[in-house]
Amino acid sequence: MTLDDLRVFVAVCRAGNLSAVARELGRTQSAVSQHVKRLERETAVTLLERRPRGVAPTEAGRILYEAAADGITGLDQALRRLGDLARGEGGSVRIGTGGVTVRHFMAEAIAAFRRRHPAVSLEFRTETSSRRCFDALLAGTLDLAWITIGAPVPGIEQRPVVDLPWVLAVRADDPLAARPAIDPADLTDARLVRLPPNSLSGARLDAAFTDLGVRVGSDTSVADWDTALLLAELGLGHAVVPAVPGLRTTPDGPLRLVPVPALPPLPVGWAVRRWDALAPLARAFADTVGEQTLSHLPG
């Protein structure tokens, strides 16, 4: 039984398909199958069962998969940390982000981190949802992921960094633009530019409106906050968005941001597998982002 056998077996359990793993690893399906067969000979049990559309772990296979997945992730982290030590602050930090995360939360932190650690490689991967970030963390392909904080997820630790208040984005010539604050009831039956309901931030906003008894509609959906702001600036609708760092308007500009204090703030921050196992460089990057984020919130 080798570490490579276990890595291949874990990949097969996750994919549920031998040929898909073979393509991903650049090997033949027969070679992938041999890794599994070697494990079955060593354990004297059947680990996979064939199904019409692939394979699935048996009860014994699930036991081995759960143990191997945790062990391999921990070993990979240990090897990367050893490499960092051997190279003297070298190595890499792998970060999962959303579509606008780098612009609003990380731009200055990246520059500050680079000045302190010029030999470190920063690898950013844009994910379309928190669920995909969690999957990548569990698979060991990310060190950190910037997410909207949500319900507990098995195998994942979430650490809030900041609570973002909500603002209504409207054109300067809109009647609501002159108000010091917006009561959610004022938005009843409004047609908002909305974030996708399958996004955690969009779902939290919908839940907040429901809890307050406010009914809003939408005929426009966008993938990120920046696009919502652009459409509001163009006069194509109102948008309720989090007041992310660096979000400001000018007195003579076309857009106004009016606070909506009755909406509960949106918590955002980091997700990792285990904070106590996080490599020193990844922890340093997380701390730098946290410091910069708190110092650049809208005043």
PDB file of N, CA, C and O in Angstrom, residues 12-19 29 36 47-58:
ATOM      1  N   VAL A  12     -10.914   8.792  -6.675  1.00  0.00           N
ATOM      2  CA  VAL A  12     -11.979   7.981  -7.281  1.00  0.00           C
ATOM      3  C   VAL A  12     -13.262   8.087  -6.461  1.00  0.00           C
ATOM      4  O   VAL A  12     -14.366   8.221  -7.012  1.00  0.00           O
ATOM      5  N   CYS A  13     -13.143   8.033  -5.144  1.00  0.00           N
ATOM      6  CA  CYS A  13     -14.334   8.142  -4.289  1.00  0.00           C
ATOM      7  C   CYS A  13     -15.014   9.487  -4.494  1.00  0.00           C
ATOM      8  O   CYS A  13     -16.246   9.576  -4.515  1.00  0.00           O
ATOM      9  N   ARG A  14     -14.230  10.552  -4.636  1.00  0.00           N
ATOM     10  CA  ARG A  14     -14.817  11.877  -4.816  1.00  0.00           C
ATOM     11  C   ARG A  14     -15.460  12.017  -6.186  1.00  0.00           C
ATOM     12  O   ARG A  14     -16.538  12.605  -6.326  1.00  0.00           O
ATOM     13  N   ALA A  15     -14.808  11.480  -7.207  1.00  0.00           N
ATOM     14  CA  ALA A  15     -15.323  11.640  -8.575  1.00  0.00           C
ATOM     15  C   ALA A  15     -16.406  10.622  -8.905  1.00  0.00           C
ATOM     16  O   ALA A  15     -17.286  10.890  -9.725  1.00  0.00           O
ATOM     17  N   GLY A  16     -16.327   9.436  -8.282  1.00  0.00           N
ATOM     18  CA  GLY A  16     -17.286   8.381  -8.593  1.00  0.00           C
ATOM     19  C   GLY A  16     -17.109   7.812  -9.983  1.00  0.00           C
ATOM     20  O   GLY A  16     -18.034   7.198 -10.527  1.00  0.00           O
ATOM     21  N   ASN A  17     -15.898   7.989 -10.548  1.00  0.00           N
ATOM     22  CA  ASN A  17     -15.693   7.556 -11.928  1.00  0.00           C
ATOM     23  C   ASN A  17     -14.211   7.315 -12.162  1.00  0.00           C
ATOM     24  O   ASN A  17     -13.390   8.229 -11.976  1.00  0.00           O
ATOM     25  N   LEU A  18     -13.860   6.114 -12.595  1.00  0.00           N
ATOM     26  CA  LEU A  18     -12.454   5.774 -12.827  1.00  0.00           C
ATOM     27  C   LEU A  18     -11.865   6.534 -14.001  1.00  0.00           C
ATOM     28  O   LEU A  18     -10.738   7.044 -13.950  1.00  0.00           O
ATOM     29  N   SER A  19     -12.616   6.627 -15.089  1.00  0.00           N
ATOM     30  CA  SER A  19     -12.085   7.276 -16.285  1.00  0.00           C
ATOM     31  C   SER A  19     -11.869   8.769 -16.052  1.00  0.00           C
ATOM     32  O   SER A  19     -10.913   9.359 -16.572  1.00  0.00           O
ATOM     33  N   GLN A  29      -7.049   4.275 -17.480  1.00  0.00           N
ATOM     34  CA  GLN A  29      -8.045   3.779 -16.533  1.00  0.00           C
ATOM     35  C   GLN A  29      -7.556   2.502 -15.862  1.00  0.00           C
ATOM     36  O   GLN A  29      -7.820   2.253 -14.686  1.00  0.00           O
ATOM     37  N   VAL A  36      -6.488   0.774  -6.946  1.00  0.00           N
ATOM     38  CA  VAL A  36      -7.599   0.330  -6.099  1.00  0.00           C
ATOM     39  C   VAL A  36      -7.466  -1.161  -5.787  1.00  0.00           C
ATOM     40  O   VAL A  36      -7.660  -1.597  -4.641  1.00  0.00           O
ATOM     41  N   LEU A  47     -13.516  -2.527  -1.838  1.00  0.00           N
ATOM     42  CA  LEU A  47     -13.593  -1.106  -1.498  1.00  0.00           C
ATOM     43  C   LEU A  47     -14.525  -0.322  -2.406  1.00  0.00           C
ATOM     44  O   LEU A  47     -15.049   0.725  -2.002  1.00  0.00           O
ATOM     45  N   LEU A  48     -14.729  -0.804  -3.631  1.00  0.00           N
ATOM     46  CA  LEU A  48     -15.588  -0.095  -4.580  1.00  0.00           C
ATOM     47  C   LEU A  48     -16.602  -1.056  -5.177  1.00  0.00           C
ATOM     48  O   LEU A  48     -16.300  -2.241  -5.376  1.00  0.00           O
ATOM     49  N   GLU A  49     -17.778  -0.547  -5.462  1.00  0.00           N
ATOM     50  CA  GLU A  49     -18.770  -1.328  -6.190  1.00  0.00           C
ATOM     51  C   GLU A  49     -19.144  -0.576  -7.455  1.00  0.00           C
ATOM     52  O   GLU A  49     -19.241   0.657  -7.457  1.00  0.00           O
ATOM     53  N   ARG A  50     -19.316  -1.317  -8.529  1.00  0.00           N
ATOM     54  CA  ARG A  50     -19.657  -0.706  -9.811  1.00  0.00           C
ATOM     55  C   ARG A  50     -21.142  -0.383  -9.866  1.00  0.00           C
ATOM     56  O   ARG A  50     -21.971  -1.142  -9.373  1.00  0.00           O
ATOM     57  N   ARG A  51     -21.441   0.769 -10.467  1.00  0.00           N
ATOM     58  CA  ARG A  51     -22.815   1.201 -10.655  1.00  0.00           C
ATOM     59  C   ARG A  51     -23.014   1.591 -12.116  1.00  0.00           C
ATOM     60  O   ARG A  51     -22.018   1.748 -12.846  1.00  0.00           O
ATOM     61  N   PRO A  52     -24.263   1.749 -12.556  1.00  0.00           N
ATOM     62  CA  PRO A  52     -24.489   2.051 -13.978  1.00  0.00           C
ATOM     63  C   PRO A  52     -23.723   3.271 -14.476  1.00  0.00           C
ATOM     64  O   PRO A  52     -23.314   3.321 -15.624  1.00  0.00           O
ATOM     65  N   ARG A  53     -23.503   4.255 -13.605  1.00  0.00           N
ATOM     66  CA  ARG A  53     -22.834   5.474 -14.047  1.00  0.00           C
ATOM     67  C   ARG A  53     -21.506   5.717 -13.332  1.00  0.00           C
ATOM     68  O   ARG A  53     -21.116   6.857 -13.110  1.00  0.00           O
ATOM     69  N   GLY A  54     -20.839   4.667 -12.955  1.00  0.00           N
ATOM     70  CA  GLY A  54     -19.542   4.842 -12.313  1.00  0.00           C
ATOM     71  C   GLY A  54     -19.335   3.861 -11.189  1.00  0.00           C
ATOM     72  O   GLY A  54     -19.769   2.709 -11.254  1.00  0.00           O
ATOM     73  N   VAL A  55     -18.685   4.335 -10.128  1.00  0.00           N
ATOM     74  CA  VAL A  55     -18.396   3.489  -8.978  1.00  0.00           C
ATOM     75  C   VAL A  55     -18.729   4.260  -7.708  1.00  0.00           C
ATOM     76  O   VAL A  55     -18.811   5.490  -7.716  1.00  0.00           O
ATOM     77  N   ALA A  56     -18.888   3.522  -6.608  1.00  0.00           N
ATOM     78  CA  ALA A  56     -19.153   4.122  -5.305  1.00  0.00           C
ATOM     79  C   ALA A  56     -18.463   3.279  -4.252  1.00  0.00           C
ATOM     80  O   ALA A  56     -18.328   2.057  -4.404  1.00  0.00           O
ATOM     81  N   PRO A  57     -17.997   3.895  -3.164  1.00  0.00           N
ATOM     82  CA  PRO A  57     -17.326   3.113  -2.125  1.00  0.00           C
ATOM     83  C   PRO A  57     -18.308   2.210  -1.391  1.00  0.00           C
ATOM     84  O   PRO A  57     -19.468   2.574  -1.156  1.00  0.00           O
ATOM     85  N   THR A  58     -17.858   1.019  -1.059  1.00  0.00           N
ATOM     86  CA  THR A  58     -18.625   0.127  -0.191  1.00  0.00           C
ATOM     87  C   THR A  58     -18.542   0.670   1.242  1.00  0.00           C
ATOM     88  O   THR A  58     -17.896   1.694   1.501  1.00  0.00           O
TER      89      THR A  58
END
